[in-house]
C-alpha cells in the first residue's frame, strides 16, 4: 500500500498555520480557564472546609484574612486572562457571540464586588469583631459579672450582624462566579473536537 508523503510546500503551510497566534489562544484559554475553575473549586470547597474544621478560631481568622485577598485578586486576574485568550479572536469573540459574554459578565461583576467591596468589608469586620471580643472580655473581667459573660455587648451584636451580612454576600457572589464558570466550562466542553492529530 502506497502512502503519499506531503510535499515540502504542504508541510511548510501546515507548520505556518500552527504558528498562527489564533491557534495559540485555544491552549492558553484551556489552561487559564482550568486554573481559574480549579482554584475556585479547591479554595471554596476544600481549603476553607479543612481550615475551618482543623484550626482554632483565631488561627482560622488570621489565615482567612490573609488568604482571601490573594484569592480574590487571583480570581480576577485569571478571569481576565481567560477572557483575553478566548479563541479564535480573544475578547472580540465575545462581542461576536451574543450569548458567550453572559457567564463572563456574571463572573466579572461578582469577582469585582468581592475584590473591591465585600472582601475588604468582611476582612475589616472580622478584625473589628476580634478587637471587640477583647474589649468585652476585659470589661467582663473588671466587673466580675457572670451574666454579662453570657450576653454579647450591643456593639458585638452589631458587628456580628454586619459581618454575617457581608460574609454571606461574599459567599453567594463567589458561588455565582463558580456557577458562571461552570456554565462556560459546559459550553466550552460541548464545542471541543476531541480528535487527536
CSV table of C-alpha atoms in Angstrom, one decimal:
chain,number,residue,atom,x,y,z
A,1,UNK,CA,0.0,0.0,0.0
A,2,UNK,CA,1.4,3.4,-1.0
A,3,UNK,CA,1.0,6.3,1.4
A,4,UNK,CA,1.8,9.6,-0.3
A,5,UNK,CA,4.1,11.9,1.7
A,6,UNK,CA,3.2,15.5,1.9
A,7,UNK,CA,5.2,17.8,-0.3
A,8,UNK,CA,7.6,20.3,1.3
A,9,UNK,CA,5.2,23.1,0.4
A,10,UNK,CA,2.3,21.5,2.2
A,11,UNK,CA,4.4,20.8,5.3
A,12,UNK,CA,5.6,24.4,5.3
A,13,UNK,CA,2.0,25.7,5.1
A,14,UNK,CA,0.9,23.3,7.9
A,15,UNK,CA,3.8,24.5,10.1
A,16,UNK,CA,3.0,28.1,9.4
A,17,UNK,CA,-0.7,27.6,10.2
A,18,UNK,CA,0.1,26.1,13.6
A,19,UNK,CA,2.2,29.2,14.3
A,20,UNK,CA,-0.8,31.5,13.7
A,21,UNK,CA,-1.4,33.4,17.0
A,22,UNK,CA,-5.1,32.5,16.8
A,23,UNK,CA,-4.2,28.8,17.1
A,24,UNK,CA,-2.2,29.6,20.3
A,25,UNK,CA,-5.3,31.1,22.0
A,26,UNK,CA,-7.1,27.8,22.5
A,27,UNK,CA,-4.4,26.0,24.6
A,28,UNK,CA,-3.8,29.2,26.7
A,29,UNK,CA,-7.6,29.6,27.1
A,30,UNK,CA,-8.0,26.0,28.3
A,31,UNK,CA,-5.1,26.4,30.7
A,32,UNK,CA,-6.3,29.7,32.2
A,33,UNK,CA,-9.9,28.5,32.4
A,34,UNK,CA,-8.9,25.2,34.0
A,35,UNK,CA,-6.7,27.1,36.5
A,36,UNK,CA,-9.5,29.5,37.3
A,37,UNK,CA,-12.2,26.9,37.9
A,38,UNK,CA,-9.8,24.6,39.7
A,39,UNK,CA,-8.7,27.4,42.0
A,40,UNK,CA,-12.3,28.4,42.7
A,41,UNK,CA,-13.5,24.9,43.5
A,42,UNK,CA,-10.4,24.0,45.6
A,43,UNK,CA,-10.4,27.2,47.7
A,44,UNK,CA,-14.2,27.2,48.2
A,45,UNK,CA,-14.9,23.6,48.9
A,46,UNK,CA,-11.6,22.1,50.1
A,47,UNK,CA,-9.2,24.6,51.7
A,48,UNK,CA,-11.9,26.6,53.6
A,49,UNK,CA,-13.6,23.5,54.9
A,50,UNK,CA,-10.4,21.8,56.1
A,51,UNK,CA,-9.1,25.0,57.7
A,52,UNK,CA,-12.4,25.7,59.5
A,53,UNK,CA,-12.6,22.2,60.9
A,54,UNK,CA,-8.9,21.8,61.8
A,55,UNK,CA,-7.7,25.2,63.0
A,56,UNK,CA,-8.6,27.1,66.2
A,57,UNK,CA,-10.9,30.1,65.5
A,58,UNK,CA,-8.1,32.7,66.0
A,59,UNK,CA,-5.8,30.9,63.6
A,60,UNK,CA,-8.6,30.3,61.1
A,61,UNK,CA,-9.4,34.0,61.2
A,62,UNK,CA,-5.8,35.1,60.7
A,63,UNK,CA,-5.4,32.7,57.8
A,64,UNK,CA,-8.6,33.8,56.1
A,65,UNK,CA,-7.9,37.5,56.3
A,66,UNK,CA,-4.6,36.9,54.6
A,67,UNK,CA,-5.8,34.2,52.1
A,68,UNK,CA,-8.9,35.7,50.7
A,69,UNK,CA,-7.5,39.0,49.3
A,70,UNK,CA,-5.0,36.9,47.4
A,71,UNK,CA,-7.7,34.5,46.3
A,72,UNK,CA,-10.0,37.3,45.0
A,73,UNK,CA,-7.1,39.1,43.2
A,74,UNK,CA,-6.0,35.8,41.6
A,75,UNK,CA,-9.6,35.0,40.6
A,76,UNK,CA,-9.9,38.4,38.9
A,77,UNK,CA,-6.6,38.1,37.1
A,78,UNK,CA,-7.3,34.5,35.9
A,79,UNK,CA,-10.8,35.7,34.7
A,80,UNK,CA,-9.2,38.4,32.7
A,81,UNK,CA,-6.6,36.0,31.2
A,82,UNK,CA,-9.4,33.6,30.3
A,83,UNK,CA,-11.3,36.4,28.5
A,84,UNK,CA,-8.3,37.6,26.7
A,85,UNK,CA,-7.5,34.1,25.4
A,86,UNK,CA,-10.9,33.0,24.1
A,87,UNK,CA,-10.4,31.5,20.7
A,88,UNK,CA,-10.4,32.4,17.9
A,89,UNK,CA,-10.2,36.2,18.4
A,90,UNK,CA,-9.8,36.8,22.1
A,91,UNK,CA,-12.4,39.2,23.7
A,92,UNK,CA,-13.7,40.1,20.2
A,93,UNK,CA,-15.2,36.6,20.1
A,94,UNK,CA,-17.5,37.6,23.0
A,95,UNK,CA,-18.7,40.6,21.0
A,96,UNK,CA,-19.5,38.4,18.0
A,97,UNK,CA,-21.3,35.8,20.1
A,98,UNK,CA,-24.1,37.4,22.0
A,99,UNK,CA,-24.6,34.6,24.5
A,100,UNK,CA,-21.0,33.8,25.2
A,101,UNK,CA,-20.3,37.0,27.2
A,102,UNK,CA,-23.1,36.3,29.8
A,103,UNK,CA,-21.1,33.9,32.0
A,104,UNK,CA,-18.1,36.3,31.9
A,105,UNK,CA,-20.2,39.3,32.7
A,106,UNK,CA,-21.6,37.5,35.8
A,107,UNK,CA,-18.2,36.2,36.9
A,108,UNK,CA,-16.6,39.6,36.3
A,109,UNK,CA,-19.2,41.6,38.3
A,110,UNK,CA,-19.2,39.1,41.2
A,111,UNK,CA,-15.4,38.8,41.3
A,112,UNK,CA,-15.1,42.6,41.2
A,113,UNK,CA,-17.6,43.0,44.0
A,114,UNK,CA,-15.7,40.5,46.1
A,115,UNK,CA,-12.4,42.0,45.4
A,116,UNK,CA,-13.3,45.7,46.0
A,117,UNK,CA,-16.4,45.7,48.2
A,118,UNK,CA,-17.4,42.6,50.2
A,119,UNK,CA,-13.9,41.0,50.7
A,120,UNK,CA,-12.4,44.1,52.3
A,121,UNK,CA,-15.6,44.8,54.3
A,122,UNK,CA,-15.6,41.2,55.6
A,123,UNK,CA,-11.9,41.4,56.5
A,124,UNK,CA,-12.3,44.7,58.3
A,125,UNK,CA,-15.4,43.5,60.2
A,126,UNK,CA,-13.5,40.3,61.2
A,127,UNK,CA,-10.7,42.4,62.7
A,128,UNK,CA,-13.2,44.7,64.5
A,129,UNK,CA,-15.0,41.8,65.9
A,130,UNK,CA,-11.8,40.3,67.4
A,131,UNK,CA,-11.0,43.7,68.9
A,132,UNK,CA,-14.5,44.0,70.3
A,133,UNK,CA,-14.2,40.5,71.8
A,134,UNK,CA,-11.0,41.6,73.6
A,135,UNK,CA,-12.7,44.8,74.9
A,136,UNK,CA,-15.8,42.9,76.0
A,137,UNK,CA,-13.6,40.3,77.8
A,138,UNK,CA,-11.6,43.0,79.6
A,139,UNK,CA,-14.8,44.7,80.7
A,140,UNK,CA,-16.4,41.5,81.9
A,141,UNK,CA,-13.3,40.6,83.9
A,142,UNK,CA,-13.2,44.0,85.5
A,143,UNK,CA,-16.9,43.8,86.7
A,144,UNK,CA,-16.8,40.0,87.5
A,145,UNK,CA,-20.4,39.8,86.2
A,146,UNK,CA,-21.3,36.2,85.4
A,147,UNK,CA,-24.5,37.1,83.4
A,148,UNK,CA,-22.5,39.6,81.3
A,149,UNK,CA,-20.2,36.8,80.2
A,150,UNK,CA,-23.2,35.1,78.6
A,151,UNK,CA,-24.6,38.0,76.6
A,152,UNK,CA,-22.6,39.8,74.0
A,153,UNK,CA,-22.4,43.6,74.2
A,154,UNK,CA,-24.7,45.7,71.8
A,155,UNK,CA,-21.6,46.6,69.8
A,156,UNK,CA,-20.6,43.0,69.4
A,157,UNK,CA,-24.1,42.1,68.3
A,158,UNK,CA,-24.0,44.9,65.7
A,159,UNK,CA,-20.6,43.7,64.5
A,160,UNK,CA,-21.8,40.1,64.3
A,161,UNK,CA,-24.8,41.1,62.2
A,162,UNK,CA,-22.8,43.3,59.9
A,163,UNK,CA,-20.1,40.6,59.5
A,164,UNK,CA,-22.7,37.9,58.8
A,165,UNK,CA,-24.4,40.0,56.1
A,166,UNK,CA,-21.2,40.9,54.3
A,167,UNK,CA,-19.8,37.4,54.7
A,168,UNK,CA,-22.9,35.8,53.3
A,169,UNK,CA,-22.9,38.2,50.4
A,170,UNK,CA,-19.3,37.4,49.7
A,171,UNK,CA,-20.0,33.6,49.8
A,172,UNK,CA,-23.0,34.0,47.4
A,173,UNK,CA,-21.1,36.1,45.0
A,174,UNK,CA,-18.3,33.5,45.0
A,175,UNK,CA,-20.8,30.8,44.3
A,176,UNK,CA,-22.3,32.8,41.4
A,177,UNK,CA,-18.9,33.2,39.9
A,178,UNK,CA,-18.2,29.5,40.2
A,179,UNK,CA,-21.6,28.8,38.6
A,180,UNK,CA,-20.9,31.2,35.7
A,181,UNK,CA,-17.5,29.4,35.1
A,182,UNK,CA,-19.2,26.0,35.2
A,183,UNK,CA,-21.7,27.3,32.6
A,184,UNK,CA,-18.8,28.4,30.4
A,185,UNK,CA,-17.0,25.1,31.0
A,186,UNK,CA,-20.1,23.2,29.8
A,187,UNK,CA,-20.4,25.4,26.8
A,188,UNK,CA,-16.7,25.1,26.0
A,189,UNK,CA,-16.6,21.3,26.5
A,190,UNK,CA,-19.6,20.8,24.3
A,191,UNK,CA,-17.8,22.6,21.5
A,192,UNK,CA,-14.5,20.7,21.7
A,193,UNK,CA,-13.3,18.5,19.0
A,194,UNK,CA,-11.6,15.6,20.8
A,195,UNK,CA,-9.8,14.1,17.9
A,196,UNK,CA,-6.0,13.9,18.4
A,197,UNK,CA,-3.9,14.9,15.4
